[in-house]
Amino acid sequence: MDKYSFLNAMHPSQLADLYNQYLQNPDATEPSMRAFFQGFDFGLESGFEGGGFDEGSTTVTLKDSETKEKETVEVPENVQKEFQVVNLIDGYRHRGHLFTKTNPVRERRKYSPKLHIENFGLTESDLDTEFEAGEIIGIGKATLREIVQFLEDVFCDSIGVEYAYIRNPEVIKWIQDHIYDNRNHTNYTEDQKKNILRRLNEAVTFESFLHKSYVGQKRFSLEGNESLIPALDALIEGAADMGVKEFVMGMAHRGRLNTLVNIFGKSAKDIFNEFEGKDYEVDGFDGDVKYHLGWTSNRKTDSGNEINLNIAPNPSHLETVGSVVQGIARAKQDDHHLGDEQNVLPIVVHGDAAIAGQGIAYEIVQMAQLDGYKTGGTIHIVVNNQIGFTTNYIDGRSSIYCTDVAKVTLAPVLHVNADDAEAVVHAMNFALKYRMEFGRDVFIDLLGYRKYGHNEGDEPKFTQPKLYQAISEHKNPRDIYADKLKEEGLIDDEYLEKLEEKVKSKLNEEYEDSKKEDKAVVSKILQEEWEGFEPADKHKMLEPVDTTFDLEELTKLAEAITTLPEDKNFMRKVNKLMKTRHKMYFEKNELDWAMGELLAYATLLKEGHDVRISGQDVERGTFSHRHAVIKTENSEEEYMPHNHLGGEQAKFYIYNSLLSEYAVVGFDYGYAMASPSTLTIWEAQFGDFSNGAQIMIDQYISSAEDKWKTQNGLILLLPHGYEGQGSEHSSARMERYLQLCAKDNMFVANCTSPANYFHLLRRQLKTNYRKPLIVFTPKSLLRHPEVISPKEDLANGTFQTVIDDPKAKVKDIKTLVICSGKFYFDLKKRREEEGRNDMALVRLEQLFPVPKKELDKIIKKYKNVDDLVWAQEEPRNMGAYTHLLLQYHKAKDFRVCSRRFYGSPAAGSQARFKKRHEEVIDYVFDPSKDNCIQDYK
């Protein structure tokens, strides 16, 4: 009893405040008080059975949290009630969002227990009693009735706030201070209210105009969530006032056209042209549907701030663009805002079904605080229609909310009724302030509805008859807000009519102007970043590029990247590695794959190009060949030789990624999109891991230039080669990339020498155009004794699309074998073993565009050849053979040596792998040994 005597001496307000602090952060509470509060909580939870308040008295049976012993303590009645009120307040903080008025068109799901005062040991007789606990919510000593009303206003009106899971007391206090201010509502001025109405009117009128002008055409209207437009307007205006210079936005279809016109300033005339289905003004440009296109514009805010707005192009894979947006934002931060990263603000607009159902949303959220991928906080906005195509939300997710992925990184979520425009703008302003204060993600769940079917041509009543009956009778958000302002005496019917007529008149004018044009305009994005770059066709791609580098300067760079600082303690193996590399360059003049690669990066850095590499384990490399980041033995301090080249240089970034392919490739694609002068690389741990990013490869890497006229120089490094590592780690599935090759959309290479790899990497930045580059990189060749190049080949050479056999005597050659990649060395070894001087081995280093002229020249050169062979270690239905049949006219004349047709790229058994591999090699050297093709004879 004595140890709790302090209860009688403390003021109830002090106790209430301490208990509130304990509920927010138990570990920060003084130990004796924590022990009491823990026991008190136990008493509350236990009811009258073995603990809790004793019936008919003001004592409570407590269980000591440490000793587990029970003790009866006299608790003053007023203190007891204060604790119960604090618990009520905490109940609203944790569960108030479940009881909000956030659904504009149907009843919310029911949750229990409710937040009735009886559930917290309070009764109606307590409603007019004053409690000190009002202090902790900022209203001072207040009656229970006043406290409950305050809590209802803050937590259960048009905004539901989820934040109680956040573990940082500073963040919790900040959130509470902001939502307690004005009871989580904003007292807008008359001008602010009229501006909200103006923006709502623009959104509603635009959708109505399209609906009447283009009956039945897909537009993925914003109707039911039009309050997104005044919210985005408030976000951009407010952010610009806080110093934000650039906005990068990604969103799927729903509301995109409305956003382009009313936020980004795209001409409605251009969108009308797109609705008319007109051809584009640029030849050879396929274009895309209107609600996929990107845009960049400069806008002056109402305060006079100049800002840059970007909306990224997106495919129909709805969440994919979120990762691209993060990459674009990070590139802008790295290139133009180092030290002021918050000057670039990413905004991602999701659909409710998409953010809950698409796994990439989780991957992107997990990137948010990682050094290689963080962007200073993203504002996520969910345009919540409550339906995914035709699927009800109860069939679309298991979680309560579509935004529950936010809890992964403890991001706050505001659920807002989209019909309450003031609440929506208020929530957006909160999100902006939070992002700028903490540099972390924040989510807004804009709960509205979808007025029509998924694409304006559907009949939604087929699947949601009851809901769509309610929607058909429901006023739009503009009219709801206009009625509110009329009641307040701020506007009248005439004011609203003039507002609507002004927008209609402008749209009609642009509509008529669009009729006078024959061609549609190509949407532009990131124009400033791409100034000076030109598109390139296949002929341009096949032209030689000067990738030489001064030998004396190369030697200085070799010294820098092979020398470690003497004042740091590195592992003995690391010191040995660096000495070996130093000797490799300065004594042997035999550079291996890693040295060729690392010197390529060093030369580009010295020429002023940043280098960014990311992927799983890229810092040392999956096969421990790179070691671009070296750590001291005791402190794990990082040292990157490439950032210590001496003199002026660009920045070298290399990051081990999270175990993601889809989101990380998307991020790096976005980075390369916004920073064309940076060498941007994603490396797969094994080549087949790129399967996880197939959507990015299909929808962006291979097709974006055709669809959106956007160039991109992203490099994918995909380890490839058959060395008996089983089905998963042999093939990078080169056939998939080669099947996607068309006209001039990308480069694909499979190099065999460090020098050629060096020049291939340098070529990527030495042109005035950009194309994605897919490189099938080696594994066993990383340390192969024959995979070496002299430094002179790096300094003075160039990229060779085809490498002829340097030892072949032309007149003696009867069999000409063309192959690619690591298989060359297997064949070379057998040729040496058999002493076959009548065979030449030619390496096809660039698989696309196919260097036809070079191949023709080489084939013509060997006049005595009567056996023209294509050899590959992959199965016949994989590898490059079918690609060559499509792209190279002479491929039909090849005698093809490959594995049989298989569903799996390689055998799991080492013995079976070796047998199949030897079969192919046997057939290359002896046409009579045709076991490898018997399945399709």
PDB file of N, CA, C and O in Angstrom, residues 158-159 188 227-232 234 416-430 444 446-447:
ATOM      1  N   SER A 158     -15.759  13.557 -41.097  1.00  0.00           N
ATOM      2  CA  SER A 158     -15.480  13.191 -42.489  1.00  0.00           C
ATOM      3  C   SER A 158     -14.065  12.674 -42.689  1.00  0.00           C
ATOM      4  O   SER A 158     -13.712  12.251 -43.793  1.00  0.00           O
ATOM      5  N   ILE A 159     -13.236  12.742 -41.646  1.00  0.00           N
ATOM      6  CA  ILE A 159     -11.860  12.260 -41.741  1.00  0.00           C
ATOM      7  C   ILE A 159     -11.599  11.249 -40.632  1.00  0.00           C
ATOM      8  O   ILE A 159     -11.831  11.552 -39.452  1.00  0.00           O
ATOM      9  N   TYR A 188     -11.845  27.826 -43.318  1.00  0.00           N
ATOM     10  CA  TYR A 188     -11.421  28.472 -44.559  1.00  0.00           C
ATOM     11  C   TYR A 188     -11.995  29.872 -44.687  1.00  0.00           C
ATOM     12  O   TYR A 188     -13.107  30.167 -44.224  1.00  0.00           O
ATOM     13  N   SER A 227     -13.341  15.795 -55.965  1.00  0.00           N
ATOM     14  CA  SER A 227     -12.627  16.598 -54.958  1.00  0.00           C
ATOM     15  C   SER A 227     -11.124  16.360 -54.998  1.00  0.00           C
ATOM     16  O   SER A 227     -10.359  17.095 -54.369  1.00  0.00           O
ATOM     17  N   LEU A 228     -10.678  15.375 -55.784  1.00  0.00           N
ATOM     18  CA  LEU A 228      -9.235  15.200 -55.997  1.00  0.00           C
ATOM     19  C   LEU A 228      -8.624  16.460 -56.604  1.00  0.00           C
ATOM     20  O   LEU A 228      -7.484  16.817 -56.270  1.00  0.00           O
ATOM     21  N   ILE A 229      -9.357  17.144 -57.481  1.00  0.00           N
ATOM     22  CA  ILE A 229      -8.795  18.296 -58.191  1.00  0.00           C
ATOM     23  C   ILE A 229      -8.519  19.477 -57.251  1.00  0.00           C
ATOM     24  O   ILE A 229      -7.396  19.996 -57.244  1.00  0.00           O
ATOM     25  N   PRO A 230      -9.472  19.937 -56.452  1.00  0.00           N
ATOM     26  CA  PRO A 230      -9.111  20.997 -55.497  1.00  0.00           C
ATOM     27  C   PRO A 230      -8.056  20.555 -54.494  1.00  0.00           C
ATOM     28  O   PRO A 230      -7.245  21.381 -54.039  1.00  0.00           O
ATOM     29  N   ALA A 231      -8.019  19.263 -54.172  1.00  0.00           N
ATOM     30  CA  ALA A 231      -7.011  18.764 -53.233  1.00  0.00           C
ATOM     31  C   ALA A 231      -5.619  18.835 -53.841  1.00  0.00           C
ATOM     32  O   ALA A 231      -4.660  19.280 -53.195  1.00  0.00           O
ATOM     33  N   LEU A 232      -5.476  18.405 -55.105  1.00  0.00           N
ATOM     34  CA  LEU A 232      -4.177  18.490 -55.770  1.00  0.00           C
ATOM     35  C   LEU A 232      -3.753  19.946 -55.960  1.00  0.00           C
ATOM     36  O   LEU A 232      -2.578  20.288 -55.816  1.00  0.00           O
ATOM     37  N   ALA A 234      -4.528  22.442 -54.014  1.00  0.00           N
ATOM     38  CA  ALA A 234      -4.071  22.920 -52.702  1.00  0.00           C
ATOM     39  C   ALA A 234      -2.695  22.361 -52.358  1.00  0.00           C
ATOM     40  O   ALA A 234      -1.846  23.057 -51.797  1.00  0.00           O
ATOM     41  N   VAL A 416     -10.916   9.822 -46.005  1.00  0.00           N
ATOM     42  CA  VAL A 416     -11.690  11.061 -46.153  1.00  0.00           C
ATOM     43  C   VAL A 416     -12.908  10.827 -47.037  1.00  0.00           C
ATOM     44  O   VAL A 416     -12.827  10.156 -48.067  1.00  0.00           O
ATOM     45  N   ASN A 417     -14.011  11.421 -46.652  1.00  0.00           N
ATOM     46  CA  ASN A 417     -15.229  11.391 -47.458  1.00  0.00           C
ATOM     47  C   ASN A 417     -15.045  12.332 -48.644  1.00  0.00           C
ATOM     48  O   ASN A 417     -14.910  13.547 -48.483  1.00  0.00           O
ATOM     49  N   ALA A 418     -15.052  11.775 -49.843  1.00  0.00           N
ATOM     50  CA  ALA A 418     -14.786  12.579 -51.044  1.00  0.00           C
ATOM     51  C   ALA A 418     -15.880  13.592 -51.326  1.00  0.00           C
ATOM     52  O   ALA A 418     -15.675  14.522 -52.115  1.00  0.00           O
ATOM     53  N   ASP A 419     -17.043  13.447 -50.708  1.00  0.00           N
ATOM     54  CA  ASP A 419     -18.109  14.434 -50.877  1.00  0.00           C
ATOM     55  C   ASP A 419     -17.874  15.692 -50.052  1.00  0.00           C
ATOM     56  O   ASP A 419     -18.498  16.718 -50.298  1.00  0.00           O
ATOM     57  N   ASP A 420     -17.005  15.611 -49.059  1.00  0.00           N
ATOM     58  CA  ASP A 420     -16.716  16.755 -48.193  1.00  0.00           C
ATOM     59  C   ASP A 420     -15.438  17.423 -48.697  1.00  0.00           C
ATOM     60  O   ASP A 420     -14.326  17.102 -48.282  1.00  0.00           O
ATOM     61  N   ALA A 421     -15.609  18.363 -49.609  1.00  0.00           N
ATOM     62  CA  ALA A 421     -14.449  18.960 -50.283  1.00  0.00           C
ATOM     63  C   ALA A 421     -13.518  19.659 -49.306  1.00  0.00           C
ATOM     64  O   ALA A 421     -12.288  19.600 -49.464  1.00  0.00           O
ATOM     65  N   GLU A 422     -14.065  20.314 -48.314  1.00  0.00           N
ATOM     66  CA  GLU A 422     -13.213  21.002 -47.342  1.00  0.00           C
ATOM     67  C   GLU A 422     -12.380  20.014 -46.542  1.00  0.00           C
ATOM     68  O   GLU A 422     -11.198  20.254 -46.259  1.00  0.00           O
ATOM     69  N   ALA A 423     -12.989  18.889 -46.193  1.00  0.00           N
ATOM     70  CA  ALA A 423     -12.248  17.862 -45.456  1.00  0.00           C
ATOM     71  C   ALA A 423     -11.141  17.276 -46.321  1.00  0.00           C
ATOM     72  O   ALA A 423     -10.033  16.996 -45.832  1.00  0.00           O
ATOM     73  N   VAL A 424     -11.412  17.103 -47.608  1.00  0.00           N
ATOM     74  CA  VAL A 424     -10.403  16.545 -48.513  1.00  0.00           C
ATOM     75  C   VAL A 424      -9.205  17.484 -48.615  1.00  0.00           C
ATOM     76  O   VAL A 424      -8.047  17.060 -48.539  1.00  0.00           O
ATOM     77  N   VAL A 425      -9.464  18.768 -48.794  1.00  0.00           N
ATOM     78  CA  VAL A 425      -8.372  19.743 -48.881  1.00  0.00           C
ATOM     79  C   VAL A 425      -7.634  19.816 -47.547  1.00  0.00           C
ATOM     80  O   VAL A 425      -6.391  19.905 -47.507  1.00  0.00           O
ATOM     81  N   HIS A 426      -8.372  19.753 -46.447  1.00  0.00           N
ATOM     82  CA  HIS A 426      -7.757  19.765 -45.120  1.00  0.00           C
ATOM     83  C   HIS A 426      -6.810  18.569 -44.967  1.00  0.00           C
ATOM     84  O   HIS A 426      -5.674  18.714 -44.490  1.00  0.00           O
ATOM     85  N   ALA A 427      -7.271  17.389 -45.374  1.00  0.00           N
ATOM     86  CA  ALA A 427      -6.441  16.186 -45.274  1.00  0.00           C
ATOM     87  C   ALA A 427      -5.189  16.312 -46.126  1.00  0.00           C
ATOM     88  O   ALA A 427      -4.094  15.899 -45.722  1.00  0.00           O
ATOM     89  N   MET A 428      -5.321  16.904 -47.312  1.00  0.00           N
ATOM     90  CA  MET A 428      -4.172  17.067 -48.190  1.00  0.00           C
ATOM     91  C   MET A 428      -3.148  18.019 -47.576  1.00  0.00           C
ATOM     92  O   MET A 428      -1.934  17.781 -47.651  1.00  0.00           O
ATOM     93  N   ASN A 429      -3.630  19.078 -46.967  1.00  0.00           N
ATOM     94  CA  ASN A 429      -2.710  20.009 -46.317  1.00  0.00           C
ATOM     95  C   ASN A 429      -1.989  19.353 -45.144  1.00  0.00           C
ATOM     96  O   ASN A 429      -0.805  19.608 -44.910  1.00  0.00           O
ATOM     97  N   PHE A 430      -2.699  18.514 -44.410  1.00  0.00           N
ATOM     98  CA  PHE A 430      -2.065  17.753 -43.331  1.00  0.00           C
ATOM     99  C   PHE A 430      -0.962  16.861 -43.903  1.00  0.00           C
ATOM    100  O   PHE A 430       0.155  16.806 -43.385  1.00  0.00           O
ATOM    101  N   ILE A 444      -3.532   9.160 -48.208  1.00  0.00           N
ATOM    102  CA  ILE A 444      -4.896   9.680 -48.135  1.00  0.00           C
ATOM    103  C   ILE A 444      -5.797   8.721 -48.899  1.00  0.00           C
ATOM    104  O   ILE A 444      -5.567   8.433 -50.074  1.00  0.00           O
ATOM    105  N   LEU A 446      -9.161   8.527 -50.370  1.00  0.00           N
ATOM    106  CA  LEU A 446     -10.249   9.403 -50.802  1.00  0.00           C
ATOM    107  C   LEU A 446     -11.457   8.542 -51.155  1.00  0.00           C
ATOM    108  O   LEU A 446     -11.556   8.017 -52.265  1.00  0.00           O
ATOM    109  N   LEU A 447     -12.358   8.413 -50.219  1.00  0.00           N
ATOM    110  CA  LEU A 447     -13.451   7.455 -50.347  1.00  0.00           C
ATOM    111  C   LEU A 447     -14.637   8.088 -51.071  1.00  0.00           C
ATOM    112  O   LEU A 447     -15.358   8.922 -50.509  1.00  0.00           O
TER     113      LEU A 447
END
